[in-house]
């Protein structure tokens, strides 16, 4: 199971959940999930179907924390056999029934049955500053990153210690956030379902490594030109798996403007069709200076429902897990500062009387791919 977004636990105390799209860098606080005062780490995701948000499980000392993203609830319960030391690393097994967690170098790891809330001790993890791991989707290996030197690690729960270095200095050293007592660690790791690996450090720097083949690249790619926006707080952990996309990840935001052209009722499906014009400008969104652009991507929200669709001129369209991506088919040179319109029609199913006159285009953003 995989979705278009993963989940980040942010903040050492009063921890909040953020949704994160590793492809375009879209990062949003999940407003309906309350803060957890004591903080939690070692998080994993239990998927419940394509049309439902997953359950998230995390650990706060000797307690199992259950975060229901869909219902907006956070609850906790003591785990039998789990000591009260801080746990850092965590991931769910493929069946979503057991959360595997680890902490200090010489402290046992634990497998937690999330139904019975009982823990079984395993080997210690071994030395180093590595704060999350994730299962490879093809072979089940647990992969992690050493924060101090960027080594790529293999974690084998049957070995003592569990850690083996696969390749040295693949990632840049991790950075700490600006918050008090922040760690320098790769605190959130996850895969897409083809084997592309993502690692986010405590400061919110995102890195990508292609582990879909038999060889390990010499260096990971750092995505974007800055940190993901989590209000300067520390990224504590991450959970989830994303569906792969045939376009590269990029957070190089450029300007995009919207113009509503009209709407009309549709009958198959019943709902409305919205006509809009999206204009991409070859200029950086943050600073406004011109930036030559040959390839771009536009994304915005569209709920997943039978009959919901988007068609657009001169771009390819992908609609997954509540988001739409429009990306240029070939090099379409835009000189720095120049603009290009994209005609878009959006079909939204529902009662036409209850649908808005104009489509809101929540989450609208454009990124430069080349």
mmCIF file of C-alpha atoms in Angstrom:
data_model
loop_
_atom_site.group_PDB
_atom_site.id
_atom_site.type_symbol
_atom_site.label_atom_id
_atom_site.label_comp_id
_atom_site.label_asym_id
_atom_site.label_seq_id
_atom_site.Cartn_x
_atom_site.Cartn_y
_atom_site.Cartn_z
ATOM 1 C CA UNK A 1 0.000 0.000 0.000
ATOM 2 C CA UNK A 2 1.264 3.495 -0.806
ATOM 3 C CA UNK A 3 -0.180 6.990 -0.954
ATOM 4 C CA UNK A 4 0.919 10.228 -2.560
ATOM 5 C CA UNK A 5 2.006 11.735 0.790
ATOM 6 C CA UNK A 6 3.903 10.690 3.895
ATOM 7 C CA UNK A 7 3.654 11.979 7.453
ATOM 8 C CA UNK A 8 6.191 13.816 9.601
ATOM 9 C CA UNK A 9 6.202 14.088 13.384
ATOM 10 C CA UNK A 10 7.426 17.628 14.089
ATOM 11 C CA UNK A 11 8.414 19.204 17.408
ATOM 12 C CA UNK A 12 10.270 17.608 20.327
ATOM 13 C CA UNK A 13 7.322 18.365 22.642
ATOM 14 C CA UNK A 14 3.750 19.249 21.677
ATOM 15 C CA UNK A 15 4.457 17.116 18.621
ATOM 16 C CA UNK A 16 2.268 17.742 15.553
ATOM 17 C CA UNK A 17 1.670 15.793 12.345
ATOM 18 C CA UNK A 18 2.515 17.332 8.963
ATOM 19 C CA UNK A 19 1.612 15.884 5.557
ATOM 20 C CA UNK A 20 4.561 15.972 3.180
ATOM 21 C CA UNK A 21 4.672 15.388 -0.578
ATOM 22 C CA UNK A 22 8.296 14.486 -1.407
ATOM 23 C CA UNK A 23 7.757 15.133 -5.129
ATOM 24 C CA UNK A 24 6.861 18.832 -5.008
ATOM 25 C CA UNK A 25 7.763 19.667 -1.395
ATOM 26 C CA UNK A 26 4.177 20.528 -0.397
ATOM 27 C CA UNK A 27 4.217 20.493 3.439
ATOM 28 C CA UNK A 28 1.079 21.158 5.496
ATOM 29 C CA UNK A 29 0.182 20.942 9.162
ATOM 30 C CA UNK A 30 -2.668 18.463 9.723
ATOM 31 C CA UNK A 31 -4.876 20.905 11.578
ATOM 32 C CA UNK A 32 -7.395 18.417 12.940
ATOM 33 C CA UNK A 33 -4.772 16.257 14.724
ATOM 34 C CA UNK A 34 -4.018 17.762 18.152
ATOM 35 C CA UNK A 35 -0.556 18.227 19.629
ATOM 36 C CA UNK A 36 0.830 15.513 21.918
ATOM 37 C CA UNK A 37 2.396 17.299 24.857
ATOM 38 C CA UNK A 38 5.084 14.761 25.817
ATOM 39 C CA UNK A 39 6.284 14.250 22.242
ATOM 40 C CA UNK A 40 6.770 11.011 20.284
ATOM 41 C CA UNK A 41 9.163 9.395 17.805
ATOM 42 C CA UNK A 42 9.701 5.938 16.215
ATOM 43 C CA UNK A 43 6.636 6.270 13.979
ATOM 44 C CA UNK A 44 5.112 3.840 11.486
ATOM 45 C CA UNK A 45 2.049 3.808 9.212
ATOM 46 C CA UNK A 46 -0.701 1.176 9.003
ATOM 47 C CA UNK A 47 -2.566 1.593 5.705
ATOM 48 C CA UNK A 48 -6.299 0.882 5.628
ATOM 49 C CA UNK A 49 -7.078 1.192 1.913
ATOM 50 C CA UNK A 50 -6.543 3.572 -0.999
ATOM 51 C CA UNK A 51 -9.411 5.852 0.000
ATOM 52 C CA UNK A 52 -8.548 6.144 3.708
ATOM 53 C CA UNK A 53 -5.828 7.891 5.651
ATOM 54 C CA UNK A 54 -3.512 5.483 7.486
ATOM 55 C CA UNK A 55 -3.300 4.949 11.211
ATOM 56 C CA UNK A 56 0.019 6.180 12.582
ATOM 57 C CA UNK A 57 1.689 4.460 15.527
ATOM 58 C CA UNK A 58 4.533 6.041 17.480
ATOM 59 C CA UNK A 59 6.319 5.628 20.800
ATOM 60 C CA UNK A 60 6.585 8.045 23.717
ATOM 61 C CA UNK A 61 8.895 6.315 26.195
ATOM 62 C CA UNK A 62 6.898 3.218 27.311
ATOM 63 C CA UNK A 63 3.630 4.235 25.665
ATOM 64 C CA UNK A 64 2.234 3.399 22.241
ATOM 65 C CA UNK A 65 0.704 6.528 20.686
ATOM 66 C CA UNK A 66 -2.035 6.010 18.080
ATOM 67 C CA UNK A 67 -2.690 8.913 15.693
ATOM 68 C CA UNK A 68 -5.825 8.642 13.567
ATOM 69 C CA UNK A 69 -5.235 11.242 10.846
ATOM 70 C CA UNK A 70 -8.718 10.800 9.421
ATOM 71 C CA UNK A 71 -10.616 11.117 12.717
ATOM 72 C CA UNK A 72 -8.227 13.711 14.153
ATOM 73 C CA UNK A 73 -7.576 11.805 17.375
ATOM 74 C CA UNK A 74 -4.455 10.995 19.407
ATOM 75 C CA UNK A 75 -4.521 8.332 22.135
ATOM 76 C CA UNK A 76 -1.909 6.394 24.086
ATOM 77 C CA UNK A 77 -1.523 3.277 26.221
ATOM 78 C CA UNK A 78 1.309 1.610 28.142
ATOM 79 C CA UNK A 79 3.082 -1.219 26.287
ATOM 80 C CA UNK A 80 3.792 -4.312 28.376
ATOM 81 C CA UNK A 81 7.497 -5.101 28.368
ATOM 82 C CA UNK A 82 8.638 -1.765 26.912
ATOM 83 C CA UNK A 83 11.076 0.264 29.077
ATOM 84 C CA UNK A 84 10.808 4.045 29.440
ATOM 85 C CA UNK A 85 13.958 5.101 27.565
ATOM 86 C CA UNK A 86 13.621 7.303 24.482
ATOM 87 C CA UNK A 87 13.055 5.483 21.177
ATOM 88 C CA UNK A 88 14.228 7.065 17.921
ATOM 89 C CA UNK A 89 13.995 4.609 15.031
ATOM 90 C CA UNK A 90 10.692 3.064 13.964
ATOM 91 C CA UNK A 91 8.832 1.436 11.086
ATOM 92 C CA UNK A 92 5.829 -0.877 10.653
ATOM 93 C CA UNK A 93 6.151 -4.358 9.219
ATOM 94 C CA UNK A 94 4.571 -4.853 5.765
ATOM 95 C CA UNK A 95 1.391 -6.293 7.335
ATOM 96 C CA UNK A 96 0.911 -3.225 9.537
ATOM 97 C CA UNK A 97 0.655 -5.301 12.717
ATOM 98 C CA UNK A 98 4.019 -4.747 14.401
ATOM 99 C CA UNK A 99 6.049 -1.601 15.043
ATOM 100 C CA UNK A 100 9.809 -2.213 15.213
ATOM 101 C CA UNK A 101 11.656 0.385 17.317
ATOM 102 C CA UNK A 102 15.196 1.027 18.535
ATOM 103 C CA UNK A 103 16.990 3.534 20.766
ATOM 104 C CA UNK A 104 20.490 3.668 22.293
ATOM 105 C CA UNK A 105 23.478 1.795 20.814
ATOM 106 C CA UNK A 106 23.654 -0.840 23.556
ATOM 107 C CA UNK A 107 19.946 -0.947 24.456
ATOM 108 C CA UNK A 108 17.743 -3.756 23.093
ATOM 109 C CA UNK A 109 15.448 -3.060 20.172
ATOM 110 C CA UNK A 110 11.774 -3.978 20.512
ATOM 111 C CA UNK A 111 8.992 -5.333 18.323
ATOM 112 C CA UNK A 112 5.620 -3.991 19.470
ATOM 113 C CA UNK A 113 2.386 -5.791 18.657
ATOM 114 C CA UNK A 114 0.064 -2.813 18.119
ATOM 115 C CA UNK A 115 -3.069 -4.880 18.860
ATOM 116 C CA UNK A 116 -2.025 -6.538 22.133
ATOM 117 C CA UNK A 117 0.337 -3.664 23.077
ATOM 118 C CA UNK A 118 3.111 -6.038 24.111
ATOM 119 C CA UNK A 119 6.824 -5.691 23.307
ATOM 120 C CA UNK A 120 9.421 -8.347 22.538
ATOM 121 C CA UNK A 121 13.119 -7.508 22.992
ATOM 122 C CA UNK A 122 15.683 -7.937 20.194
ATOM 123 C CA UNK A 123 19.377 -7.137 19.542
ATOM 124 C CA UNK A 124 20.810 -3.649 20.195
ATOM 125 C CA UNK A 125 21.156 -1.375 17.162
ATOM 126 C CA UNK A 126 24.864 -0.531 17.384
ATOM 127 C CA UNK A 127 26.646 2.812 17.567
ATOM 128 C CA UNK A 128 26.049 5.998 15.622
ATOM 129 C CA UNK A 129 23.553 8.812 15.139
ATOM 130 C CA UNK A 130 20.795 7.193 13.083
ATOM 131 C CA UNK A 131 17.245 8.055 14.026
ATOM 132 C CA UNK A 132 14.867 6.340 11.625
ATOM 133 C CA UNK A 133 14.725 3.381 9.266
ATOM 134 C CA UNK A 134 12.396 2.207 6.483
ATOM 135 C CA UNK A 135 11.665 -1.119 4.782
ATOM 136 C CA UNK A 136 12.739 -1.426 1.149
ATOM 137 C CA UNK A 137 9.548 -2.256 -0.814
ATOM 138 C CA UNK A 138 11.186 -4.950 -2.976
ATOM 139 C CA UNK A 139 13.296 -6.984 -0.568
ATOM 140 C CA UNK A 140 12.197 -5.853 2.898
ATOM 141 C CA UNK A 141 15.632 -4.653 4.014
ATOM 142 C CA UNK A 142 15.669 -1.955 6.683
ATOM 143 C CA UNK A 143 17.624 1.074 5.448
ATOM 144 C CA UNK A 144 18.866 4.022 7.497
ATOM 145 C CA UNK A 145 21.350 6.915 7.289
ATOM 146 C CA UNK A 146 24.110 7.861 9.745
ATOM 147 C CA UNK A 147 23.631 11.511 10.649
ATOM 148 C CA UNK A 148 27.250 12.367 11.480
ATOM 149 C CA UNK A 149 28.840 11.271 8.203
ATOM 150 C CA UNK A 150 25.985 10.349 5.819
ATOM 151 C CA UNK A 151 26.798 6.628 5.586
ATOM 152 C CA UNK A 152 24.052 4.455 4.113
ATOM 153 C CA UNK A 153 23.182 1.714 6.620
ATOM 154 C CA UNK A 154 21.615 -1.738 6.496
ATOM 155 C CA UNK A 155 19.744 -2.718 9.667
ATOM 156 C CA UNK A 156 19.343 -6.458 10.262
ATOM 157 C CA UNK A 157 17.122 -7.226 13.296
ATOM 158 C CA UNK A 158 18.655 -10.719 13.533
ATOM 159 C CA UNK A 159 22.236 -9.500 13.997
ATOM 160 C CA UNK A 160 23.999 -8.159 17.080
ATOM 161 C CA UNK A 161 24.656 -5.309 16.575
ATOM 162 C CA UNK A 162 22.057 -4.726 13.856
ATOM 163 C CA UNK A 163 23.933 -2.045 11.884
ATOM 164 C CA UNK A 164 26.101 -2.630 8.787
ATOM 165 C CA UNK A 165 27.531 0.149 6.589
ATOM 166 C CA UNK A 166 26.443 -0.371 2.971
ATOM 167 C CA UNK A 167 28.341 2.626 1.548
ATOM 168 C CA UNK A 168 30.178 5.500 3.182
ATOM 169 C CA UNK A 169 29.339 9.219 2.887
ATOM 170 C CA UNK A 170 26.440 8.862 0.467
ATOM 171 C CA UNK A 171 24.492 11.706 2.125
ATOM 172 C CA UNK A 172 25.743 15.062 3.407
ATOM 173 C CA UNK A 173 26.082 15.223 7.218
ATOM 174 C CA UNK A 174 22.739 15.916 8.882
ATOM 175 C CA UNK A 175 21.885 19.360 10.229
ATOM 176 C CA UNK A 176 20.099 20.245 13.455
ATOM 177 C CA UNK A 177 17.083 22.545 13.455
ATOM 178 C CA UNK A 178 17.129 25.902 15.202
ATOM 179 C CA UNK A 179 15.010 24.585 18.077
ATOM 180 C CA UNK A 180 16.486 23.914 21.508
ATOM 181 C CA UNK A 181 18.451 20.630 21.935
ATOM 182 C CA UNK A 182 17.833 19.557 18.336
ATOM 183 C CA UNK A 183 19.730 16.507 17.095
ATOM 184 C CA UNK A 184 21.881 16.285 13.978
ATOM 185 C CA UNK A 185 20.168 13.229 12.558
ATOM 186 C CA UNK A 186 18.313 11.841 9.568
ATOM 187 C CA UNK A 187 15.118 11.583 11.547
ATOM 188 C CA UNK A 188 12.547 10.708 8.826
ATOM 189 C CA UNK A 189 13.159 8.100 6.123
ATOM 190 C CA UNK A 190 10.777 6.452 3.654
ATOM 191 C CA UNK A 191 10.564 4.825 0.213
ATOM 192 C CA UNK A 192 8.339 4.974 -2.806
ATOM 193 C CA UNK A 193 6.964 1.614 -3.933
ATOM 194 C CA UNK A 194 9.682 1.197 -6.601
ATOM 195 C CA UNK A 195 12.625 1.646 -4.237
ATOM 196 C CA UNK A 196 13.467 5.343 -4.368
ATOM 197 C CA UNK A 197 14.659 6.318 -0.888
ATOM 198 C CA UNK A 198 14.062 9.670 0.827
ATOM 199 C CA UNK A 199 15.798 10.939 3.968
ATOM 200 C CA UNK A 200 14.857 14.122 5.865
ATOM 201 C CA UNK A 201 17.172 15.485 8.550
ATOM 202 C CA UNK A 202 16.156 17.213 11.783
ATOM 203 C CA UNK A 203 16.387 20.640 10.107
ATOM 204 C CA UNK A 204 14.084 19.663 7.219
ATOM 205 C CA UNK A 205 16.640 19.118 4.430
ATOM 206 C CA UNK A 206 15.347 16.449 2.012
ATOM 207 C CA UNK A 207 17.556 13.992 0.128
ATOM 208 C CA UNK A 208 16.747 11.399 -2.534
ATOM 209 C CA UNK A 209 18.639 8.208 -3.454
ATOM 210 C CA UNK A 210 17.682 5.741 -6.191
ATOM 211 C CA UNK A 211 17.786 2.278 -4.582
ATOM 212 C CA UNK A 212 15.436 0.704 -7.140
ATOM 213 C CA UNK A 213 18.280 -1.210 -8.818
ATOM 214 C CA UNK A 214 21.077 -3.528 -7.736
ATOM 215 C CA UNK A 215 23.724 -0.825 -7.281
ATOM 216 C CA UNK A 216 23.965 1.997 -4.755
ATOM 217 C CA UNK A 217 24.703 5.421 -6.291
ATOM 218 C CA UNK A 218 27.776 7.202 -4.964
ATOM 219 C CA UNK A 219 25.883 10.282 -3.819
ATOM 220 C CA UNK A 220 22.333 11.200 -2.835
ATOM 221 C CA UNK A 221 20.638 14.228 -4.378
ATOM 222 C CA UNK A 222 19.571 17.057 -2.100
ATOM 223 C CA UNK A 223 16.171 18.305 -3.274
ATOM 224 C CA UNK A 224 15.265 21.954 -3.256
ATOM 225 C CA UNK A 225 17.298 24.959 -2.233
ATOM 226 C CA UNK A 226 16.188 25.136 1.383
ATOM 227 C CA UNK A 227 14.386 23.392 4.185
ATOM 228 C CA UNK A 228 10.786 22.265 4.153
ATOM 229 C CA UNK A 229 8.500 24.694 6.025
ATOM 230 C CA UNK A 230 7.819 23.298 9.518
ATOM 231 C CA UNK A 231 7.979 26.603 11.403
ATOM 232 C CA UNK A 232 11.617 26.148 12.454
ATOM 233 C CA UNK A 233 10.725 23.116 14.579
ATOM 234 C CA UNK A 234 12.624 19.834 14.679
ATOM 235 C CA UNK A 235 11.605 16.962 12.394
ATOM 236 C CA UNK A 236 11.398 14.052 14.846
ATOM 237 C CA UNK A 237 10.302 11.111 12.688
ATOM 238 C CA UNK A 238 8.448 10.091 9.542
ATOM 239 C CA UNK A 239 6.164 7.321 8.309
ATOM 240 C CA UNK A 240 4.597 6.156 5.087
ATOM 241 C CA UNK A 241 5.351 5.097 1.548
ATOM 242 C CA UNK A 242 4.579 7.060 -1.602
ATOM 243 C CA UNK A 243 3.497 6.005 -5.063
ATOM 244 C CA UNK A 244 6.264 6.600 -7.633
ATOM 245 C CA UNK A 245 6.109 9.295 -10.297
ATOM 246 C CA UNK A 246 7.896 9.414 -13.652
ATOM 247 C CA UNK A 247 9.051 12.974 -13.079
ATOM 248 C CA UNK A 248 11.880 14.046 -10.784
ATOM 249 C CA UNK A 249 11.280 15.600 -7.368
ATOM 250 C CA UNK A 250 11.814 19.370 -7.294
ATOM 251 C CA UNK A 251 11.038 22.155 -4.808
ATOM 252 C CA UNK A 252 12.223 24.975 -7.080
ATOM 253 C CA UNK A 253 8.978 26.971 -6.901
ATOM 254 C CA UNK A 254 8.089 29.432 -9.640
ATOM 255 C CA UNK A 255 5.148 31.788 -10.021
ATOM 256 C CA UNK A 256 1.723 30.547 -11.065
ATOM 257 C CA UNK A 257 -1.509 32.579 -11.310
ATOM 258 C CA UNK A 258 -5.099 31.401 -11.725
ATOM 259 C CA UNK A 259 -8.028 32.867 -13.624
ATOM 260 C CA UNK A 260 -11.562 31.444 -13.494
ATOM 261 C CA UNK A 261 -13.165 31.297 -16.941
ATOM 262 C CA UNK A 262 -16.535 29.809 -16.017
ATOM 263 C CA UNK A 263 -18.334 26.637 -14.927
ATOM 264 C CA UNK A 264 -21.258 24.488 -16.035
ATOM 265 C CA UNK A 265 -23.227 21.500 -14.847
ATOM 266 C CA UNK A 266 -22.122 18.002 -15.827
ATOM 267 C CA UNK A 267 -24.335 14.902 -15.965
ATOM 268 C CA UNK A 268 -21.903 11.932 -16.248
ATOM 269 C CA UNK A 269 -20.890 12.218 -13.509
ATOM 270 C CA UNK A 270 -23.363 14.607 -11.938
ATOM 271 C CA UNK A 271 -21.432 17.639 -10.797
ATOM 272 C CA UNK A 272 -19.702 20.642 -12.305
ATOM 273 C CA UNK A 273 -16.992 21.337 -14.829
ATOM 274 C CA UNK A 274 -14.736 24.303 -14.079
ATOM 275 C CA UNK A 275 -12.749 26.066 -16.774
ATOM 276 C CA UNK A 276 -9.631 27.853 -15.506
ATOM 277 C CA UNK A 277 -6.487 29.337 -16.959
ATOM 278 C CA UNK A 278 -3.245 28.757 -15.062
ATOM 279 C CA UNK A 279 -0.350 30.999 -16.064
ATOM 280 C CA UNK A 280 3.198 29.885 -15.244
ATOM 281 C CA UNK A 281 5.898 32.569 -15.077
ATOM 282 C CA UNK A 282 9.623 31.788 -15.293
ATOM 283 C CA UNK A 283 10.451 33.565 -12.041
ATOM 284 C CA UNK A 284 11.273 32.316 -8.549
ATOM 285 C CA UNK A 285 8.268 32.480 -6.221
ATOM 286 C CA UNK A 286 10.253 33.423 -3.119
ATOM 287 C CA UNK A 287 12.282 36.307 -4.550
ATOM 288 C CA UNK A 288 10.604 37.096 -7.850
ATOM 289 C CA UNK A 289 13.712 37.208 -10.027
ATOM 290 C CA UNK A 290 13.510 35.704 -13.503
ATOM 291 C CA UNK A 291 14.633 32.105 -14.009
ATOM 292 C CA UNK A 292 14.810 30.435 -17.420
ATOM 293 C CA UNK A 293 12.469 27.433 -17.394
ATOM 294 C CA UNK A 294 12.347 24.576 -19.896
ATOM 295 C CA UNK A 295 10.209 22.093 -17.931
ATOM 296 C CA UNK A 296 7.714 22.713 -15.153
ATOM 297 C CA UNK A 297 5.065 21.049 -13.025
ATOM 298 C CA UNK A 298 1.800 22.471 -11.632
ATOM 299 C CA UNK A 299 -0.018 20.779 -8.744
ATOM 300 C CA UNK A 300 -3.226 21.407 -6.804
ATOM 301 C CA UNK A 301 -5.812 19.538 -4.716
ATOM 302 C CA UNK A 302 -8.576 17.411 -6.220
ATOM 303 C CA UNK A 303 -10.321 14.902 -4.011
ATOM 304 C CA UNK A 304 -10.201 11.295 -5.110
ATOM 305 C CA UNK A 305 -13.729 10.345 -6.177
ATOM 306 C CA UNK A 306 -15.288 8.428 -9.092
ATOM 307 C CA UNK A 307 -15.602 10.809 -12.030
ATOM 308 C CA UNK A 308 -13.219 13.476 -10.729
ATOM 309 C CA UNK A 309 -10.774 14.373 -13.501
ATOM 310 C CA UNK A 310 -8.637 17.080 -15.054
ATOM 311 C CA UNK A 311 -7.826 17.693 -18.711
ATOM 312 C CA UNK A 312 -5.337 20.336 -19.812
ATOM 313 C CA UNK A 313 -3.659 21.608 -22.964
ATOM 314 C CA UNK A 314 -0.053 20.744 -23.804
ATOM 315 C CA UNK A 315 0.758 18.955 -20.533
ATOM 316 C CA UNK A 316 0.542 15.445 -19.106
ATOM 317 C CA UNK A 317 -1.864 14.906 -16.211
ATOM 318 C CA UNK A 318 -1.618 12.603 -13.176
ATOM 319 C CA UNK A 319 -4.282 12.476 -10.454
ATOM 320 C CA UNK A 320 -3.358 10.573 -7.290
ATOM 321 C CA UNK A 321 -4.418 10.576 -3.640
ATOM 322 C CA UNK A 322 -6.146 13.930 -3.625
ATOM 323 C CA UNK A 323 -3.689 15.848 -5.818
ATOM 324 C CA UNK A 324 -3.319 16.653 -9.513
ATOM 325 C CA UNK A 325 0.034 17.095 -11.264
ATOM 326 C CA UNK A 326 0.315 18.785 -14.678
ATOM 327 C CA UNK A 327 3.777 18.551 -16.166
ATOM 328 C CA UNK A 328 5.232 19.699 -19.455
ATOM 329 C CA UNK A 329 5.608 17.002 -22.078
ATOM 330 C CA UNK A 330 8.814 18.281 -23.705
ATOM 331 C CA UNK A 331 11.211 21.191 -23.332
ATOM 332 C CA UNK A 332 9.076 24.341 -23.557
ATOM 333 C CA UNK A 333 11.559 27.163 -23.206
ATOM 334 C CA UNK A 334 10.352 30.132 -21.198
ATOM 335 C CA UNK A 335 12.883 32.940 -21.100
ATOM 336 C CA UNK A 336 13.449 34.417 -17.649
ATOM 337 C CA UNK A 337 10.379 36.449 -16.665
ATOM 338 C CA UNK A 338 8.180 35.192 -19.510
ATOM 339 C CA UNK A 339 4.835 33.462 -18.999
ATOM 340 C CA UNK A 340 2.809 30.651 -20.533
ATOM 341 C CA UNK A 341 -0.921 29.939 -20.023
ATOM 342 C CA UNK A 342 -2.309 26.420 -19.551
ATOM 343 C CA UNK A 343 -6.025 25.861 -20.231
ATOM 344 C CA UNK A 344 -7.522 23.456 -17.674
ATOM 345 C CA UNK A 345 -10.929 21.842 -17.213
ATOM 346 C CA UNK A 346 -11.715 20.286 -13.819
ATOM 347 C CA UNK A 347 -14.651 17.887 -13.379
ATOM 348 C CA UNK A 348 -15.891 17.648 -9.778
ATOM 349 C CA UNK A 349 -18.681 15.160 -8.929
ATOM 350 C CA UNK A 350 -21.417 16.132 -6.464
ATOM 351 C CA UNK A 351 -24.656 18.042 -6.122
ATOM 352 C CA UNK A 352 -24.272 21.042 -8.471
ATOM 353 C CA UNK A 353 -26.304 23.209 -6.093
ATOM 354 C CA UNK A 354 -23.796 22.594 -3.308
ATOM 355 C CA UNK A 355 -20.604 22.962 -5.360
ATOM 356 C CA UNK A 356 -18.947 26.415 -5.436
ATOM 357 C CA UNK A 357 -19.227 28.764 -8.403
ATOM 358 C CA UNK A 358 -15.422 28.809 -8.751
ATOM 359 C CA UNK A 359 -13.063 25.914 -8.056
ATOM 360 C CA UNK A 360 -10.832 26.917 -5.095
ATOM 361 C CA UNK A 361 -7.566 25.366 -6.420
ATOM 362 C CA UNK A 362 -6.267 24.720 -2.904
ATOM 363 C CA UNK A 363 -2.583 23.884 -2.761
ATOM 364 C CA UNK A 364 -1.845 25.465 -6.139
ATOM 365 C CA UNK A 365 1.892 25.610 -6.786
ATOM 366 C CA UNK A 366 4.325 25.377 -9.700
ATOM 367 C CA UNK A 367 7.863 24.035 -9.661
ATOM 368 C CA UNK A 368 10.681 24.279 -12.158
ATOM 369 C CA UNK A 369 11.998 20.891 -13.325
ATOM 370 C CA UNK A 370 14.694 22.125 -15.717
#
